[in-house]
Every structure is written in structure tokens, then in C-alpha cells.
Coordinates of C-alpha atoms in Angstrom, one line a residue:
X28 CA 6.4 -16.2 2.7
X29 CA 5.3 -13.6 4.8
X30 CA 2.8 -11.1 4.1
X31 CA 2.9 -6.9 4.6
X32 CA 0.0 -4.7 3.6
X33 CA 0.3 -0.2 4.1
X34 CA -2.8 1.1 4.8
X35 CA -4.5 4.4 6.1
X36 CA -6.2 7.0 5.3
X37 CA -5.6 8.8 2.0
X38 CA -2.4 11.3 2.0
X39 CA -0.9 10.2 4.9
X40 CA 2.2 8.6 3.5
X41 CA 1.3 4.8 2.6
X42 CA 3.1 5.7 -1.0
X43 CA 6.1 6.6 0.5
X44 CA 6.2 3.7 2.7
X45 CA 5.5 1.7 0.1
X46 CA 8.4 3.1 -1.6
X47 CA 10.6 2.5 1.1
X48 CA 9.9 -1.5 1.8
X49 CA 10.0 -1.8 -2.1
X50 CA 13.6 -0.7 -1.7
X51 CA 14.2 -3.1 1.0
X52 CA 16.3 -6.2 -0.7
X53 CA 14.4 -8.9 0.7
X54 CA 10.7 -7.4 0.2
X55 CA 9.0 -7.2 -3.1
X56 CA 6.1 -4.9 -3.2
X57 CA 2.6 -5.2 -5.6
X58 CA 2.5 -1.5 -7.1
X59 CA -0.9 -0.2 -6.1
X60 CA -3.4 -1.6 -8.4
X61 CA -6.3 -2.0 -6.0
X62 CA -6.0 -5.8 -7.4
X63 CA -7.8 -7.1 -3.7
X64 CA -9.9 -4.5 -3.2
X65 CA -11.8 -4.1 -6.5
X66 CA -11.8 -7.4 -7.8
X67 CA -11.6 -10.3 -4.7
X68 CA -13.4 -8.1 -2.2
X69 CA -15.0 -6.5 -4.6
X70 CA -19.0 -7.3 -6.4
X71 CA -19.0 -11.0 -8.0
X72 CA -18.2 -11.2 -11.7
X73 CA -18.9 -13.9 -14.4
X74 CA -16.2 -15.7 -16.3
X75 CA -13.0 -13.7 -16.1
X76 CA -10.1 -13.4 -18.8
X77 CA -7.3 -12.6 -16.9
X78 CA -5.6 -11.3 -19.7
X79 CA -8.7 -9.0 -20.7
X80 CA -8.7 -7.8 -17.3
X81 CA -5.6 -6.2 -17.5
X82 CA -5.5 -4.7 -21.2
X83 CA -8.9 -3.2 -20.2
X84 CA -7.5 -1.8 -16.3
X85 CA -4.7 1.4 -16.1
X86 CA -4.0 0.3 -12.8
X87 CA -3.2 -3.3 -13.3
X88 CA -1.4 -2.7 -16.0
X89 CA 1.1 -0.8 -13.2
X90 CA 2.5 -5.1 -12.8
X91 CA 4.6 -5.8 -15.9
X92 CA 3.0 -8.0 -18.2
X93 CA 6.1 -10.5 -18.2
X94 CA 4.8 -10.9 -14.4
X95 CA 1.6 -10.9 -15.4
X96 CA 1.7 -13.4 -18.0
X97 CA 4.1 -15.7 -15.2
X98 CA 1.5 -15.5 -12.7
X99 CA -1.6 -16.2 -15.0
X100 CA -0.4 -19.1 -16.7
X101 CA 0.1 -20.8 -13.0
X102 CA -3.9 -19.6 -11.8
X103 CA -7.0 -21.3 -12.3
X104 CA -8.7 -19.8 -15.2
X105 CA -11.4 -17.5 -13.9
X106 CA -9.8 -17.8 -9.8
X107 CA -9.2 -13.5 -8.2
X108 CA -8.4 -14.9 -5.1
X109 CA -6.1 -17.3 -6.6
X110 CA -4.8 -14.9 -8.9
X111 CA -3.7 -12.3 -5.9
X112 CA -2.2 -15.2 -3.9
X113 CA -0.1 -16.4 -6.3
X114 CA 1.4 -12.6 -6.0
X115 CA 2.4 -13.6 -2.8
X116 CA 4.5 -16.9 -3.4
X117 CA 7.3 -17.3 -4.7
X118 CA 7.0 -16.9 -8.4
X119 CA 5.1 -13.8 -8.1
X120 CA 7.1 -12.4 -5.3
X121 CA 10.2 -13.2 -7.9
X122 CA 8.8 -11.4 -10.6
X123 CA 7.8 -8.4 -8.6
X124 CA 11.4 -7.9 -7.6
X125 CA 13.0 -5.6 -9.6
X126 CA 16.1 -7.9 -8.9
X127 CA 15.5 -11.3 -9.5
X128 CA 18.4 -12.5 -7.6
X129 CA 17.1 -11.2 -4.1
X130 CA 16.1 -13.5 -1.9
X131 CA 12.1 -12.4 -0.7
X132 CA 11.0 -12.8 2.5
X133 CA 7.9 -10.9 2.2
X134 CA 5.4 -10.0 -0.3
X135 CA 3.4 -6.5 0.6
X136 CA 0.7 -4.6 -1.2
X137 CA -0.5 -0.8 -0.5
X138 CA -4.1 0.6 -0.7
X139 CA -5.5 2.8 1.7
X140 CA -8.7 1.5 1.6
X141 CA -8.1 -1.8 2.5
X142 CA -8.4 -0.2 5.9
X143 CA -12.0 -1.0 5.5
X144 CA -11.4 -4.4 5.0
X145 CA -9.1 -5.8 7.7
X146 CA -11.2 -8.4 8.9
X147 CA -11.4 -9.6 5.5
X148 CA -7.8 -9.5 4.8
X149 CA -7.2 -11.5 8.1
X150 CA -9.3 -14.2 6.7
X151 CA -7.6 -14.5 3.2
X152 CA -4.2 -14.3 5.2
X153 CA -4.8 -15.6 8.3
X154 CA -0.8 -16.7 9.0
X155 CA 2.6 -14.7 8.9
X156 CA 0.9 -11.0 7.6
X157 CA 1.5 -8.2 8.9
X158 CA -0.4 -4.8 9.0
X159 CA 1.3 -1.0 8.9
X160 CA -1.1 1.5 9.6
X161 CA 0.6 5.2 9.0
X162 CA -1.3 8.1 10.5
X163 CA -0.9 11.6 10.0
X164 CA -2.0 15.0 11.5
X165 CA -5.8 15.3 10.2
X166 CA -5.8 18.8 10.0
X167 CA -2.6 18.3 7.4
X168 CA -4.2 14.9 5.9
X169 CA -7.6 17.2 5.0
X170 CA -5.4 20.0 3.0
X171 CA -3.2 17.4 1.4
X172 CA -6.7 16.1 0.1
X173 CA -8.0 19.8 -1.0
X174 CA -5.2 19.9 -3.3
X175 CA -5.0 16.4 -4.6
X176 CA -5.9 15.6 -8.3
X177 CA -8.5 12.3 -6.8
X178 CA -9.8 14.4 -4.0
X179 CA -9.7 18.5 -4.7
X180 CA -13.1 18.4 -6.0
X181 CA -14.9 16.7 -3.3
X182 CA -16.5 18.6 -0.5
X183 CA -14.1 19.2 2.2
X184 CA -16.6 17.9 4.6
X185 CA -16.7 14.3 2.7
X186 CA -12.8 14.4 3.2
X187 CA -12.6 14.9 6.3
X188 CA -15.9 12.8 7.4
X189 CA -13.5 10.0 5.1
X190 CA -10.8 10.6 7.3
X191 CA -12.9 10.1 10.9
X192 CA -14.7 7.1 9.2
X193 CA -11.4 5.2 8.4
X194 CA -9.4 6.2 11.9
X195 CA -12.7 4.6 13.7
X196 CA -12.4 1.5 11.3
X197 CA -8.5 0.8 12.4
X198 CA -9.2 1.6 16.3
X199 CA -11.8 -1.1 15.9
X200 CA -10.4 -3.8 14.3
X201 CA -6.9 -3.1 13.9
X202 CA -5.3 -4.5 17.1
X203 CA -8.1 -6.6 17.6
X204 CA -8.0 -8.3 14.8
X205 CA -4.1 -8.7 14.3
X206 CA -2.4 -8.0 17.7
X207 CA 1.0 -7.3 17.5
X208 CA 1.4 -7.7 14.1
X209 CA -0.7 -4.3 13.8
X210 CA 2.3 -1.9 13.4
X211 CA 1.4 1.9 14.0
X212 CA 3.3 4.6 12.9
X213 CA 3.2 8.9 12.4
X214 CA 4.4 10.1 9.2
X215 CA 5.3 13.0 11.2
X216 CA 8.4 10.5 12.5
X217 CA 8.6 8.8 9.4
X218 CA 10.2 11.9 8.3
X219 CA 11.8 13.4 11.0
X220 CA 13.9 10.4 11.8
X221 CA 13.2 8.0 9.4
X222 CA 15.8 5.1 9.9
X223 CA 14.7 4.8 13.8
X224 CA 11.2 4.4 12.8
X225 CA 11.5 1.7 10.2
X226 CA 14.5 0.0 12.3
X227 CA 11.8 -0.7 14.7
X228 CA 9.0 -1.6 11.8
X229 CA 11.6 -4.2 10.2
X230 CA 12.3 -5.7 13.7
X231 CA 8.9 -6.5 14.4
X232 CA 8.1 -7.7 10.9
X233 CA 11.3 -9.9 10.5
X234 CA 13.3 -8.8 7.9
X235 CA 15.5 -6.7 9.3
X236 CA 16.2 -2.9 8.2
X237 CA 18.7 -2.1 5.2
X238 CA 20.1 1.5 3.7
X239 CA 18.8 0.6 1.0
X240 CA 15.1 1.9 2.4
X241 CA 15.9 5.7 2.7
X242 CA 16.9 5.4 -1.4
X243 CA 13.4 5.3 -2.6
X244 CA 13.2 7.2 -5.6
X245 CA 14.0 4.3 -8.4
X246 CA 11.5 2.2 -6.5
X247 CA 8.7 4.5 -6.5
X248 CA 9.2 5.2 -10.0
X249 CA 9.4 1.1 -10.7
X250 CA 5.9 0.8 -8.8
X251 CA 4.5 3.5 -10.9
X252 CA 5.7 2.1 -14.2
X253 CA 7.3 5.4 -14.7
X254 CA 4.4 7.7 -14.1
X255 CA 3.7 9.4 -11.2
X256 CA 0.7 11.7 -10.1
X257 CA 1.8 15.0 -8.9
X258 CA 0.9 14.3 -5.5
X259 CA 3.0 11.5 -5.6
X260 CA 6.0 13.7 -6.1
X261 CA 7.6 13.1 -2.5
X262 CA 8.3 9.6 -3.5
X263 CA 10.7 10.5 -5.9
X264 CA 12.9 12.2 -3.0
X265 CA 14.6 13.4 -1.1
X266 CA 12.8 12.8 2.0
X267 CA 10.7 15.9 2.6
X268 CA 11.8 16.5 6.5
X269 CA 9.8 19.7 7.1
X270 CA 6.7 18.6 5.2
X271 CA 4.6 18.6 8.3
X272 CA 1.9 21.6 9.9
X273 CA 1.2 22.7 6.5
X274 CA -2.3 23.6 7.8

């Protein structure tokens, strides 16, 4: 099974790229839970009831519980790293599909902060992953974050000092640590031409590109679990072509 993860930094696109692979017939895609982030990378805990976890976490509770339950009752009791692997084989990757006749090929996962953690994810998935990193215009990026609902109170200087800190982060490590399965793309193309830019993403990833990609919308809602911030709303479609020098 191979392995995809979306990252950048915040408001640059990764949910609509994560919309689009999740589309894709032969990729399922983790809804954003934060799952590897907060928990495996995350500060060591003591005994853990997977089950508890999720009642008690919004954001895991995104993964349907009949998934869930399926991958939990394969895991060692107590075993995050386990836990998110088992995502990423084939009984997760099964569940995750909204169609559980496709045939997976790849499993991917979305959080823009798991830019500041690529060695890390390198080491956990050292064979067949794969790494999109989508970058936008800063100066748009920074106003996209004055008006978001996790982000509009925060200085604007802490935004965009975020921003600097992250791009620095995937210069760094990025091709270094992946090579050429460190894919970099502009939103600003994404948009403007969006089956030439994922044509050339699929091609390098191996899974080839399908239609089905630019017809988003029921996927972003899946990934949600039907509710979607209201800076999310240019997942739902259609693709926003002209949403670009807003500053």
C-alpha cells in the first residue's frame, strides 16, 4: 500500500486537495483528525481506551465508528502507532473508502502541520509514501488566515511569522528528506488548470489521474462527516478559478 500525506501551511489549499484525491477511485483518504500529530507524535500517554479516545475527541470522531470499531478490534490494546498504521492497510484503507468495492492503492492523510514533522513521518513510513506540499501566495495565505474562524483572532504577526516558520521547515527537510517523492505544487495552478496539475501529481505518485478528481464536493462533505467550517466552503465546489490576489 502506498502512502500520501497534504501538507502546508494553513489556508493554502490542503482541504481541497484532500478533497480531490479522496475522489480519486483508487485512493482512500483519513478525514483530518490530527490522529498522527496529536496522539503518535504527540506527548506520551498512559493506558489508552481506544474507544474512549474517540467518544471523548470531535475530530476523531470525523472516521465513522463502523471503521473505527474495524480497525480497533485488529490493534494492540493501548498501541497509537499501531492504531494509525493499520489506517493504512488494507482493512482500514477499505473502510475509509466510501465505496468498498474500489480497489486502494494508496492510503493519504491531510494536516498542515505535519509539515513540522517530516523527518518523523519518514521514519514511521520509510517505503512507498509520498509527500504533497501545496503553497500559496503569502500575502493571500495571511488574509485567508485574518478571516478564518481558528485563526482571525491571533495577531497578524503570529500568522504570518507561522507561515515563514513552516516554508523554512519544508525547504529544509522536504526534498532532503524524501527526494522525488516530495511533490510541490501552487494552488494558484491548482485552480487555474486543475486537471494538468494533478495529471502530473498522479503520474508521479502512481495511481494515475481520473475525472472523478475535479467532482469533489460529496467527498469533502464525506471527510467532514457532513459539517464543514465556513472556511472550508470551497470544497464543496465548484472550483473557485479566480480565488487568487485577494490581498
Amino acid at each position: 500500500m502506498k502512502h500520501l500525506f497534504i501538507v502546508g501551511v494553513g489556508r493554502s489549499g490542503t482541504s481541497l486537495l484532500q478533497s480531490m484525491f479522496a475522489a480519486h477511485p483508487s485512493v482512500a483518504m483519513l478525514p483530518e483528525t490530527g490522529l498522527l500529530r496529536r496522539y503518535v507524535f504527540g506527548p506520551s500517554r498512559g493506558p489508552i481506551d481506544f474507544h474512549d479516545l474517540r467518544a471523548h475527541d470531535h475530530r476523531l470522531q470525523r472516521i465513522p465508528q463502523a471503521c473505527w470499531d474495524t480497525v480497533v478490534a485488529g490493534t494492540s490494546p493501548g498501541d497509537l502507532l499501531a492504531l494509525y498504521g493499520a489506517f493504512h492497510r488494507s482493512a482500514g484503507a477499505s473502510c475509509l473508502a466510501a465505496d468498498d468495492t474500489r480497489e486502494i492503492e494508496m492510503v493519504g492523510d491531510k494536516d498542515p502541520r505535519l509539515i513540522e514533522y517530516l523527518p518523523a513521518i519518514a521514519r514511521v513510513f520509510p517505503d512507498d509514501t509520498y509527500v504533497i506540499h501545496i503553497v500559496r501566495d503569502p500575502r493571500d495565505v495571511l488574509l485567508s488566515k485574518i478571516k478564518a474562524g481558528w485563526s482571525e483572532k491571533r495577531n497578524w504577526r503570529l500568522n504570518l511569522g507561522a507561515s515563514r516558520f513552516q516554508l523554512e521547515l519544508a525547504d529544509r527537510f522536504g526534498k532532503a528528506t524524501f527526494g522525488e517523492r516530495w511533490i510541490t505544487i501552487r494552488y494558484e495552478d491548482l485552480i487555474a488548470d486543475p486537471q494538468a496539475v494533478l495529471t502530473r501529481v498522479t503520474a508521479t505518485i502512481g495511481v494515475g489521474y481520473d475525472p472523478q478528481m475535479l467532482r469533489f464536493s460529496e467527498a469533502a462533505r464525506s471527510l467532514s462527516g457532513g459539517e464543514i467550517e465556513t472556511w472550508k466552503k470551497e470544497t464543496l465546489g465548484p472550483l473557485l478559478a479566480g480565488n487568487r490576489d485577494k490581498w
